Amino acid sequence: MPILIGTSGFSYKDWVGPVYPEGLPKQEWLAFYSSEFPTCELNFSYYRIPSARTLAQMAAKVPEGFLFTVKAYQGITHEREDPEPQMEQFRAALAPLIDAEKFACVLAQFPHSFHANPANRDYLKRVREGFGDLPVVVEFRSREWIDERTFDELRALDLGFCCVDQPQFKSLVPPVAVATGPVAYVRFHGRNYDKWWRHYEAWERYDYSYSDEEVAEWLPKINQLDQESPLTLVYMNNHWQGQAVGTARQLRMLMEETGNNPGGS
C-alpha cells in the first residue's frame, strides 16, 4: 500500500484563502480537501466523542480509498478516570467508517504528564483491551518513554508508535522512526522553538513553515517505516493558515522526485 500523506484536521477558518477558495461553503471543505489528499487525521474527536451519524456523513463526502484517522477522546487519554465506557462509545461511533472501509486507526495522544511508570504501562493494556482489535497508534509527549522496552511492549500489545517531528527540547520525544504495529505513523508538529512553551493561543505553537531540507530529513525514515508496516500514514500538524498543506505538498513532491510512491486521490 502506498504511503498516505495528509494533514491533522481540515476544518480551519484560517485556511480560507490559503487553501479553500473564498466563498466555498464550509460543508464542501472536506470534499475539496479529499480531491487532493487521500487521508485526514480528525482532531475534533478529542474534544467530544463523535456520533456515528457525523462520521457517516463525512465518509460520504470522500472518495473510495480515502482513510480517516480519529484522535481518541480526551477522557480516554488525559483524564483516564473511567475509560472503558468511553472507549465502547467511541468504538461504536466508528462503525460507519469501518463499514465504508475508510477507517485507518485511532490516535491515542497522551499528555506530557503521562510518565513511563508501571501504572501508565498498565493503562496502555486497558487501552488495547478497550479498543479491541481496532488499529491504535500511541503518541507520547515525554522522552522518558523512548526506549526498547517501550517499543517491545507496544509490539506485544499490537499498538503503533507515533513518530514525531517537533522542537528537540530535552524533555520531548526525539525524531526517531520506529514501527511497532500494523500502522506506521508520523506527525509533523513544526519546529517553532520560540512559541512551543510560551504562547497566548494554541495555534501559535504550530505556526511553522518547513524548508525542503527539513522535510527531506524524513525521507529515509519514512521509507524505512514503509518497509516495516502494511500502512504508513504521515500527517502535518503545522496547520496555521494552511502551512500543513504546503508541507504535505513538499513531502509528496520530494518523494516523487526520489522515486517513491505516495498515495493520492
PDB file of C-alpha atoms in Angstrom:
ATOM      1  CA  MET A   1       0.000   0.000   0.000  1.00  0.00           C
ATOM      2  CA  PRO A   2       1.421   3.454  -0.811  1.00  0.00           C
ATOM      3  CA  ILE A   3       2.438   5.933   1.862  1.00  0.00           C
ATOM      4  CA  LEU A   4      -0.521   8.219   2.559  1.00  0.00           C
ATOM      5  CA  ILE A   5       0.103  11.906   3.260  1.00  0.00           C
ATOM      6  CA  GLY A   6      -2.439  14.311   4.725  1.00  0.00           C
ATOM      7  CA  THR A   7      -2.993  16.924   7.417  1.00  0.00           C
ATOM      8  CA  SER A   8      -4.093  16.964  11.031  1.00  0.00           C
ATOM      9  CA  GLY A   9      -7.565  18.396  10.621  1.00  0.00           C
ATOM     10  CA  PHE A  10      -9.118  20.157   7.653  1.00  0.00           C
ATOM     11  CA  SER A  11     -11.784  22.464   9.073  1.00  0.00           C
ATOM     12  CA  TYR A  12      -9.939  25.696   9.827  1.00  0.00           C
ATOM     13  CA  LYS A  13     -11.342  29.150   9.134  1.00  0.00           C
ATOM     14  CA  ASP A  14      -7.819  30.465   8.532  1.00  0.00           C
ATOM     15  CA  TRP A  15      -7.497  28.052   5.581  1.00  0.00           C
ATOM     16  CA  VAL A  16      -9.996  30.131   3.602  1.00  0.00           C
ATOM     17  CA  GLY A  17      -7.825  31.929   1.062  1.00  0.00           C
ATOM     18  CA  PRO A  18      -4.594  29.935   1.545  1.00  0.00           C
ATOM     19  CA  VAL A  19      -6.321  26.576   0.894  1.00  0.00           C
ATOM     20  CA  TYR A  20     -10.051  26.896   0.307  1.00  0.00           C
ATOM     21  CA  PRO A  21     -11.391  29.322  -2.295  1.00  0.00           C
ATOM     22  CA  GLU A  22     -13.259  32.332  -0.933  1.00  0.00           C
ATOM     23  CA  GLY A  23     -16.966  31.552  -0.943  1.00  0.00           C
ATOM     24  CA  LEU A  24     -16.605  27.760  -0.834  1.00  0.00           C
ATOM     25  CA  PRO A  25     -19.318  26.577   1.592  1.00  0.00           C
ATOM     26  CA  LYS A  26     -17.942  25.001   4.763  1.00  0.00           C
ATOM     27  CA  GLN A  27     -19.851  21.783   4.087  1.00  0.00           C
ATOM     28  CA  GLU A  28     -17.799  21.386   0.899  1.00  0.00           C
ATOM     29  CA  TRP A  29     -14.389  21.792   2.532  1.00  0.00           C
ATOM     30  CA  LEU A  30     -13.860  18.072   3.133  1.00  0.00           C
ATOM     31  CA  ALA A  31     -14.742  17.112  -0.439  1.00  0.00           C
ATOM     32  CA  PHE A  32     -12.373  19.823  -1.707  1.00  0.00           C
ATOM     33  CA  TYR A  33      -9.623  18.560   0.608  1.00  0.00           C
ATOM     34  CA  SER A  34     -10.132  14.929  -0.434  1.00  0.00           C
ATOM     35  CA  SER A  35      -9.733  15.841  -4.097  1.00  0.00           C
ATOM     36  CA  GLU A  36      -6.018  16.313  -3.343  1.00  0.00           C
ATOM     37  CA  PHE A  37      -5.208  14.256  -0.259  1.00  0.00           C
ATOM     38  CA  PRO A  38      -6.021  10.579   0.430  1.00  0.00           C
ATOM     39  CA  THR A  39      -6.197  10.751   4.219  1.00  0.00           C
ATOM     40  CA  CYS A  40      -7.021  13.073   7.108  1.00  0.00           C
ATOM     41  CA  GLU A  41      -6.495  12.962  10.840  1.00  0.00           C
ATOM     42  CA  LEU A  42      -9.661  14.066  12.646  1.00  0.00           C
ATOM     43  CA  ASN A  43      -8.971  16.036  15.810  1.00  0.00           C
ATOM     44  CA  PHE A  44     -12.418  17.266  16.856  1.00  0.00           C
ATOM     45  CA  SER A  45     -12.997  13.829  18.386  1.00  0.00           C
ATOM     46  CA  TYR A  46     -10.515  14.742  21.119  1.00  0.00           C
ATOM     47  CA  TYR A  47     -12.974  17.312  22.477  1.00  0.00           C
ATOM     48  CA  ARG A  48     -16.146  15.225  22.150  1.00  0.00           C
ATOM     49  CA  ILE A  49     -16.878  11.660  21.195  1.00  0.00           C
ATOM     50  CA  PRO A  50     -18.259  11.857  17.647  1.00  0.00           C
ATOM     51  CA  SER A  51     -21.605  10.432  16.684  1.00  0.00           C
ATOM     52  CA  ALA A  52     -21.874   7.622  14.166  1.00  0.00           C
ATOM     53  CA  ARG A  53     -24.145   9.900  12.112  1.00  0.00           C
ATOM     54  CA  THR A  54     -21.451  12.599  11.861  1.00  0.00           C
ATOM     55  CA  LEU A  55     -18.791  10.129  10.757  1.00  0.00           C
ATOM     56  CA  ALA A  56     -21.179   8.543   8.251  1.00  0.00           C
ATOM     57  CA  GLN A  57     -21.782  11.958   6.694  1.00  0.00           C
ATOM     58  CA  MET A  58     -18.042  12.572   6.476  1.00  0.00           C
ATOM     59  CA  ALA A  59     -17.445   9.184   4.881  1.00  0.00           C
ATOM     60  CA  ALA A  60     -19.998  10.044   2.193  1.00  0.00           C
ATOM     61  CA  LYS A  61     -18.058  13.166   1.191  1.00  0.00           C
ATOM     62  CA  VAL A  62     -14.769  11.449   0.346  1.00  0.00           C
ATOM     63  CA  PRO A  63     -13.878   9.004  -2.447  1.00  0.00           C
ATOM     64  CA  GLU A  64     -13.275   5.283  -2.122  1.00  0.00           C
ATOM     65  CA  GLY A  65      -9.866   4.515  -0.694  1.00  0.00           C
ATOM     66  CA  PHE A  66      -9.782   7.649   1.466  1.00  0.00           C
ATOM     67  CA  LEU A  67      -8.800   6.889   5.079  1.00  0.00           C
ATOM     68  CA  PHE A  68      -9.563   8.736   8.314  1.00  0.00           C
ATOM     69  CA  THR A  69      -7.543   8.590  11.495  1.00  0.00           C
ATOM     70  CA  VAL A  70      -9.656   9.549  14.517  1.00  0.00           C
ATOM     71  CA  LYS A  71      -7.994  11.021  17.596  1.00  0.00           C
ATOM     72  CA  ALA A  72      -9.136   9.456  20.860  1.00  0.00           C
ATOM     73  CA  TYR A  73     -11.358  11.455  23.217  1.00  0.00           C
ATOM     74  CA  GLN A  74      -9.548  13.360  25.978  1.00  0.00           C
ATOM     75  CA  GLY A  75     -11.385  11.410  28.666  1.00  0.00           C
ATOM     76  CA  ILE A  76      -9.556   8.316  27.453  1.00  0.00           C
ATOM     77  CA  THR A  77      -6.072   9.803  27.125  1.00  0.00           C
ATOM     78  CA  HIS A  78      -5.897  12.739  29.532  1.00  0.00           C
ATOM     79  CA  GLU A  79      -8.465  12.258  32.310  1.00  0.00           C
ATOM     80  CA  ARG A  80      -8.292   8.440  32.399  1.00  0.00           C
ATOM     81  CA  GLU A  81     -10.834   8.077  35.219  1.00  0.00           C
ATOM     82  CA  ASP A  82     -13.409   5.695  33.736  1.00  0.00           C
ATOM     83  CA  PRO A  83     -12.245   4.992  30.178  1.00  0.00           C
ATOM     84  CA  GLU A  84     -13.985   1.697  29.396  1.00  0.00           C
ATOM     85  CA  PRO A  85     -17.486   3.125  28.739  1.00  0.00           C
ATOM     86  CA  GLN A  86     -15.916   5.956  26.731  1.00  0.00           C
ATOM     87  CA  MET A  87     -13.904   3.553  24.592  1.00  0.00           C
ATOM     88  CA  GLU A  88     -17.025   1.462  23.994  1.00  0.00           C
ATOM     89  CA  GLN A  89     -18.943   4.551  22.879  1.00  0.00           C
ATOM     90  CA  PHE A  90     -16.023   5.682  20.727  1.00  0.00           C
ATOM     91  CA  ARG A  91     -15.757   2.285  19.036  1.00  0.00           C
ATOM     92  CA  ALA A  92     -19.478   2.282  18.252  1.00  0.00           C
ATOM     93  CA  ALA A  93     -19.202   5.696  16.589  1.00  0.00           C
ATOM     94  CA  LEU A  94     -16.504   4.412  14.228  1.00  0.00           C
ATOM     95  CA  ALA A  95     -18.791   1.772  12.678  1.00  0.00           C
ATOM     96  CA  PRO A  96     -19.751   3.828   9.577  1.00  0.00           C
ATOM     97  CA  LEU A  97     -16.091   4.480   8.729  1.00  0.00           C
ATOM     98  CA  ILE A  98     -15.202   0.831   9.234  1.00  0.00           C
ATOM     99  CA  ASP A  99     -18.163  -0.357   7.152  1.00  0.00           C
ATOM    100  CA  ALA A 100     -17.193   2.041   4.354  1.00  0.00           C
ATOM    101  CA  GLU A 101     -13.556   0.859   4.533  1.00  0.00           C
ATOM    102  CA  LYS A 102     -12.496   4.440   5.262  1.00  0.00           C
ATOM    103  CA  PHE A 103     -11.065   3.933   8.751  1.00  0.00           C
ATOM    104  CA  ALA A 104      -7.291   3.849   9.291  1.00  0.00           C
ATOM    105  CA  CYS A 105      -6.752   3.851  13.053  1.00  0.00           C
ATOM    106  CA  VAL A 106      -7.315   5.571  16.387  1.00  0.00           C
ATOM    107  CA  LEU A 107      -4.632   8.017  17.532  1.00  0.00           C
ATOM    108  CA  ALA A 108      -4.245   7.938  21.321  1.00  0.00           C
ATOM    109  CA  GLN A 109      -2.271  11.080  22.141  1.00  0.00           C
ATOM    110  CA  PHE A 110      -1.153  11.193  25.761  1.00  0.00           C
ATOM    111  CA  PRO A 111      -0.042  14.355  27.581  1.00  0.00           C
ATOM    112  CA  HIS A 112       3.485  15.239  28.642  1.00  0.00           C
ATOM    113  CA  SER A 113       2.456  14.358  32.221  1.00  0.00           C
ATOM    114  CA  PHE A 114       1.804  10.727  31.198  1.00  0.00           C
ATOM    115  CA  HIS A 115       5.035   9.294  32.585  1.00  0.00           C
ATOM    116  CA  ALA A 116       6.649   5.933  31.890  1.00  0.00           C
ATOM    117  CA  ASN A 117       5.689   4.344  35.197  1.00  0.00           C
ATOM    118  CA  PRO A 118       4.111   0.942  35.980  1.00  0.00           C
ATOM    119  CA  ALA A 119       0.600   2.384  36.359  1.00  0.00           C
ATOM    120  CA  ASN A 120       0.693   4.024  32.953  1.00  0.00           C
ATOM    121  CA  ARG A 121       2.210   0.962  31.308  1.00  0.00           C
ATOM    122  CA  ASP A 122      -0.740  -0.973  32.688  1.00  0.00           C
ATOM    123  CA  TYR A 123      -3.063   1.711  31.358  1.00  0.00           C
ATOM    124  CA  LEU A 124      -1.830   1.021  27.827  1.00  0.00           C
ATOM    125  CA  LYS A 125      -3.112  -2.529  28.296  1.00  0.00           C
ATOM    126  CA  ARG A 126      -6.533  -1.126  29.202  1.00  0.00           C
ATOM    127  CA  VAL A 127      -6.466   0.953  26.029  1.00  0.00           C
ATOM    128  CA  ARG A 128      -5.673  -2.130  23.971  1.00  0.00           C
ATOM    129  CA  GLU A 129      -8.471  -4.095  25.616  1.00  0.00           C
ATOM    130  CA  GLY A 130     -10.948  -1.232  25.362  1.00  0.00           C
ATOM    131  CA  PHE A 131     -10.459  -0.758  21.628  1.00  0.00           C
ATOM    132  CA  GLY A 132     -10.499  -4.476  20.902  1.00  0.00           C
ATOM    133  CA  ASP A 133      -8.931  -5.389  17.590  1.00  0.00           C
ATOM    134  CA  LEU A 134      -9.026  -1.860  16.141  1.00  0.00           C
ATOM    135  CA  PRO A 135      -5.706  -0.418  14.966  1.00  0.00           C
ATOM    136  CA  VAL A 136      -4.466   2.052  17.603  1.00  0.00           C
ATOM    137  CA  VAL A 137      -1.401   4.307  17.452  1.00  0.00           C
ATOM    138  CA  VAL A 138       0.035   5.822  20.639  1.00  0.00           C
ATOM    139  CA  GLU A 139       1.647   9.265  20.747  1.00  0.00           C
ATOM    140  CA  PHE A 140       3.831  10.023  23.747  1.00  0.00           C
ATOM    141  CA  ARG A 141       4.883  13.538  24.635  1.00  0.00           C
ATOM    142  CA  SER A 142       7.572  12.634  27.191  1.00  0.00           C
ATOM    143  CA  ARG A 143      11.026  11.462  26.122  1.00  0.00           C
ATOM    144  CA  GLU A 144      11.208   9.002  29.017  1.00  0.00           C
ATOM    145  CA  TRP A 145       9.075   6.541  27.013  1.00  0.00           C
ATOM    146  CA  ILE A 146      11.590   6.333  24.183  1.00  0.00           C
ATOM    147  CA  ASP A 147      13.483   3.101  24.683  1.00  0.00           C
ATOM    148  CA  GLU A 148      13.444  -0.504  23.529  1.00  0.00           C
ATOM    149  CA  ARG A 149      11.365  -1.603  26.495  1.00  0.00           C
ATOM    150  CA  THR A 150       8.520   0.648  25.381  1.00  0.00           C
ATOM    151  CA  PHE A 151       8.780  -0.428  21.772  1.00  0.00           C
ATOM    152  CA  ASP A 152       8.730  -4.096  22.772  1.00  0.00           C
ATOM    153  CA  GLU A 153       5.690  -3.537  24.976  1.00  0.00           C
ATOM    154  CA  LEU A 154       3.868  -1.731  22.170  1.00  0.00           C
ATOM    155  CA  ARG A 155       4.639  -4.604  19.803  1.00  0.00           C
ATOM    156  CA  ALA A 156       3.337  -7.112  22.342  1.00  0.00           C
ATOM    157  CA  LEU A 157       0.089  -5.129  22.570  1.00  0.00           C
ATOM    158  CA  ASP A 158      -0.088  -4.588  18.781  1.00  0.00           C
ATOM    159  CA  LEU A 159      -0.103  -0.832  19.340  1.00  0.00           C
ATOM    160  CA  GLY A 160       1.527   1.511  16.853  1.00  0.00           C
ATOM    161  CA  PHE A 161       4.094   4.155  17.812  1.00  0.00           C
ATOM    162  CA  CYS A 162       3.650   7.735  16.645  1.00  0.00           C
ATOM    163  CA  CYS A 163       6.883   9.204  15.292  1.00  0.00           C
ATOM    164  CA  VAL A 164       7.103  12.982  15.586  1.00  0.00           C
ATOM    165  CA  ASP A 165       8.958  15.959  14.170  1.00  0.00           C
ATOM    166  CA  GLN A 166       8.959  18.823  16.652  1.00  0.00           C
ATOM    167  CA  PRO A 167      11.385  21.102  18.524  1.00  0.00           C
ATOM    168  CA  GLN A 168      14.118  18.936  20.022  1.00  0.00           C
ATOM    169  CA  PHE A 169      13.883  20.011  23.635  1.00  0.00           C
ATOM    170  CA  LYS A 170      15.449  17.544  26.067  1.00  0.00           C
ATOM    171  CA  SER A 171      12.102  16.528  27.585  1.00  0.00           C
ATOM    172  CA  LEU A 172      10.307  15.913  24.273  1.00  0.00           C
ATOM    173  CA  VAL A 173      10.246  12.871  22.027  1.00  0.00           C
ATOM    174  CA  PRO A 174      13.156  12.904  19.537  1.00  0.00           C
ATOM    175  CA  PRO A 175      12.618  12.295  15.787  1.00  0.00           C
ATOM    176  CA  VAL A 176      13.053   8.525  15.871  1.00  0.00           C
ATOM    177  CA  ALA A 177      11.430   6.290  13.256  1.00  0.00           C
ATOM    178  CA  VAL A 178      10.024   3.100  14.763  1.00  0.00           C
ATOM    179  CA  ALA A 179       7.154   0.878  13.659  1.00  0.00           C
ATOM    180  CA  THR A 180       5.556  -1.293  16.345  1.00  0.00           C
ATOM    181  CA  GLY A 181       2.155  -2.156  14.899  1.00  0.00           C
ATOM    182  CA  PRO A 182       0.215  -2.600  11.667  1.00  0.00           C
ATOM    183  CA  VAL A 183       0.145   1.169  11.092  1.00  0.00           C
ATOM    184  CA  ALA A 184       3.355   3.226  10.907  1.00  0.00           C
ATOM    185  CA  TYR A 185       2.629   6.831  11.782  1.00  0.00           C
ATOM    186  CA  VAL A 186       4.386  10.225  11.580  1.00  0.00           C
ATOM    187  CA  ARG A 187       3.203  13.659  12.752  1.00  0.00           C
ATOM    188  CA  PHE A 188       4.957  16.881  11.756  1.00  0.00           C
ATOM    189  CA  HIS A 189       4.289  19.429  14.518  1.00  0.00           C
ATOM    190  CA  GLY A 190       6.636  22.136  13.259  1.00  0.00           C
ATOM    191  CA  ARG A 191       9.813  23.376  14.899  1.00  0.00           C
ATOM    192  CA  ASN A 192       8.664  26.613  16.494  1.00  0.00           C
ATOM    193  CA  TYR A 193      11.080  26.690  19.414  1.00  0.00           C
ATOM    194  CA  ASP A 194      10.134  30.218  20.492  1.00  0.00           C
ATOM    195  CA  LYS A 195       6.392  29.566  20.816  1.00  0.00           C
ATOM    196  CA  TRP A 196       6.339  25.915  21.867  1.00  0.00           C
ATOM    197  CA  TRP A 197       6.102  26.578  25.603  1.00  0.00           C
ATOM    198  CA  ARG A 198       5.260  30.312  25.565  1.00  0.00           C
ATOM    199  CA  HIS A 199       2.179  31.279  23.557  1.00  0.00           C
ATOM    200  CA  TYR A 200      -1.126  33.046  24.003  1.00  0.00           C
ATOM    201  CA  GLU A 201      -3.109  30.950  21.516  1.00  0.00           C
ATOM    202  CA  ALA A 202      -2.686  27.196  20.931  1.00  0.00           C
ATOM    203  CA  TRP A 203      -2.183  27.684  17.174  1.00  0.00           C
ATOM    204  CA  GLU A 204       0.980  29.717  17.769  1.00  0.00           C
ATOM    205  CA  ARG A 205       2.859  26.530  18.717  1.00  0.00           C
ATOM    206  CA  TYR A 206       2.141  25.096  15.258  1.00  0.00           C
ATOM    207  CA  ASP A 207       2.874  28.252  13.251  1.00  0.00           C
ATOM    208  CA  TYR A 208       5.820  26.977  11.243  1.00  0.00           C
ATOM    209  CA  SER A 209       6.861  26.529   7.624  1.00  0.00           C
ATOM    210  CA  TYR A 210       9.317  23.731   6.883  1.00  0.00           C
ATOM    211  CA  SER A 211      12.168  24.074   4.438  1.00  0.00           C
ATOM    212  CA  ASP A 212      12.648  21.389   1.805  1.00  0.00           C
ATOM    213  CA  GLU A 213      15.825  20.342   3.604  1.00  0.00           C
ATOM    214  CA  GLU A 214      13.959  19.819   6.880  1.00  0.00           C
ATOM    215  CA  VAL A 215      11.256  17.749   5.220  1.00  0.00           C
ATOM    216  CA  ALA A 216      13.867  15.727   3.315  1.00  0.00           C
ATOM    217  CA  GLU A 217      15.385  14.584   6.619  1.00  0.00           C
ATOM    218  CA  TRP A 218      12.377  12.291   6.941  1.00  0.00           C
ATOM    219  CA  LEU A 219      12.583  10.621   3.519  1.00  0.00           C
ATOM    220  CA  PRO A 220      14.814   7.700   4.605  1.00  0.00           C
ATOM    221  CA  LYS A 221      12.872   7.337   7.844  1.00  0.00           C
ATOM    222  CA  ILE A 222       9.506   7.166   6.074  1.00  0.00           C
ATOM    223  CA  ASN A 223      10.903   4.665   3.586  1.00  0.00           C
ATOM    224  CA  GLN A 224      12.094   2.540   6.496  1.00  0.00           C
ATOM    225  CA  LEU A 225       8.640   2.663   8.109  1.00  0.00           C
ATOM    226  CA  ASP A 226       7.047   1.729   4.813  1.00  0.00           C
ATOM    227  CA  GLN A 227       9.180  -1.408   4.693  1.00  0.00           C
ATOM    228  CA  GLU A 228       8.133  -2.404   8.210  1.00  0.00           C
ATOM    229  CA  SER A 229       4.345  -1.874   8.185  1.00  0.00           C
ATOM    230  CA  PRO A 230       1.447  -2.572   5.802  1.00  0.00           C
ATOM    231  CA  LEU A 231       0.261   1.052   6.061  1.00  0.00           C
ATOM    232  CA  THR A 232       2.241   4.252   6.617  1.00  0.00           C
ATOM    233  CA  LEU A 233       0.437   7.498   7.440  1.00  0.00           C
ATOM    234  CA  VAL A 234       2.081  10.933   7.545  1.00  0.00           C
ATOM    235  CA  TYR A 235       0.170  13.957   8.858  1.00  0.00           C
ATOM    236  CA  MET A 236       1.155  17.613   9.011  1.00  0.00           C
ATOM    237  CA  ASN A 237       0.032  19.444  12.158  1.00  0.00           C
ATOM    238  CA  ASN A 238       1.598  22.858  11.429  1.00  0.00           C
ATOM    239  CA  HIS A 239      -1.889  23.920  10.485  1.00  0.00           C
ATOM    240  CA  TRP A 240      -1.911  27.708  10.935  1.00  0.00           C
ATOM    241  CA  GLN A 241      -3.086  29.378   7.701  1.00  0.00           C
ATOM    242  CA  GLY A 242      -2.671  26.204   5.692  1.00  0.00           C
ATOM    243  CA  GLN A 243       1.039  25.670   6.275  1.00  0.00           C
ATOM    244  CA  ALA A 244       0.264  21.963   6.792  1.00  0.00           C
ATOM    245  CA  VAL A 245      -0.998  21.700   3.221  1.00  0.00           C
ATOM    246  CA  GLY A 246       2.212  23.268   1.966  1.00  0.00           C
ATOM    247  CA  THR A 247       4.319  20.820   3.971  1.00  0.00           C
ATOM    248  CA  ALA A 248       2.280  17.857   2.719  1.00  0.00           C
ATOM    249  CA  ARG A 249       2.856  19.017  -0.850  1.00  0.00           C
ATOM    250  CA  GLN A 250       6.588  19.422  -0.171  1.00  0.00           C
ATOM    251  CA  LEU A 251       6.869  15.865   1.125  1.00  0.00           C
ATOM    252  CA  ARG A 252       4.833  14.475  -1.764  1.00  0.00           C
ATOM    253  CA  MET A 253       6.990  16.301  -4.294  1.00  0.00           C
ATOM    254  CA  LEU A 254      10.238  15.182  -2.659  1.00  0.00           C
ATOM    255  CA  MET A 255       9.051  11.580  -2.573  1.00  0.00           C
ATOM    256  CA  GLU A 256       8.085  11.663  -6.228  1.00  0.00           C
ATOM    257  CA  GLU A 257      11.464  13.170  -7.150  1.00  0.00           C
ATOM    258  CA  THR A 258      13.250  10.342  -5.352  1.00  0.00           C
ATOM    259  CA  GLY A 259      11.161   7.622  -6.996  1.00  0.00           C
ATOM    260  CA  ASN A 260       8.806   6.910  -4.104  1.00  0.00           C
ATOM    261  CA  ASN A 261       5.101   6.336  -4.462  1.00  0.00           C
ATOM    262  CA  PRO A 262       2.965   8.479  -2.169  1.00  0.00           C
ATOM    263  CA  GLY A 263      -0.724   7.668  -2.454  1.00  0.00           C
ATOM    264  CA  GLY A 264      -3.157  10.218  -3.793  1.00  0.00           C
ATOM    265  CA  SER A 265      -6.811  10.731  -4.563  1.00  0.00           C
TER     266      SER A 265
END
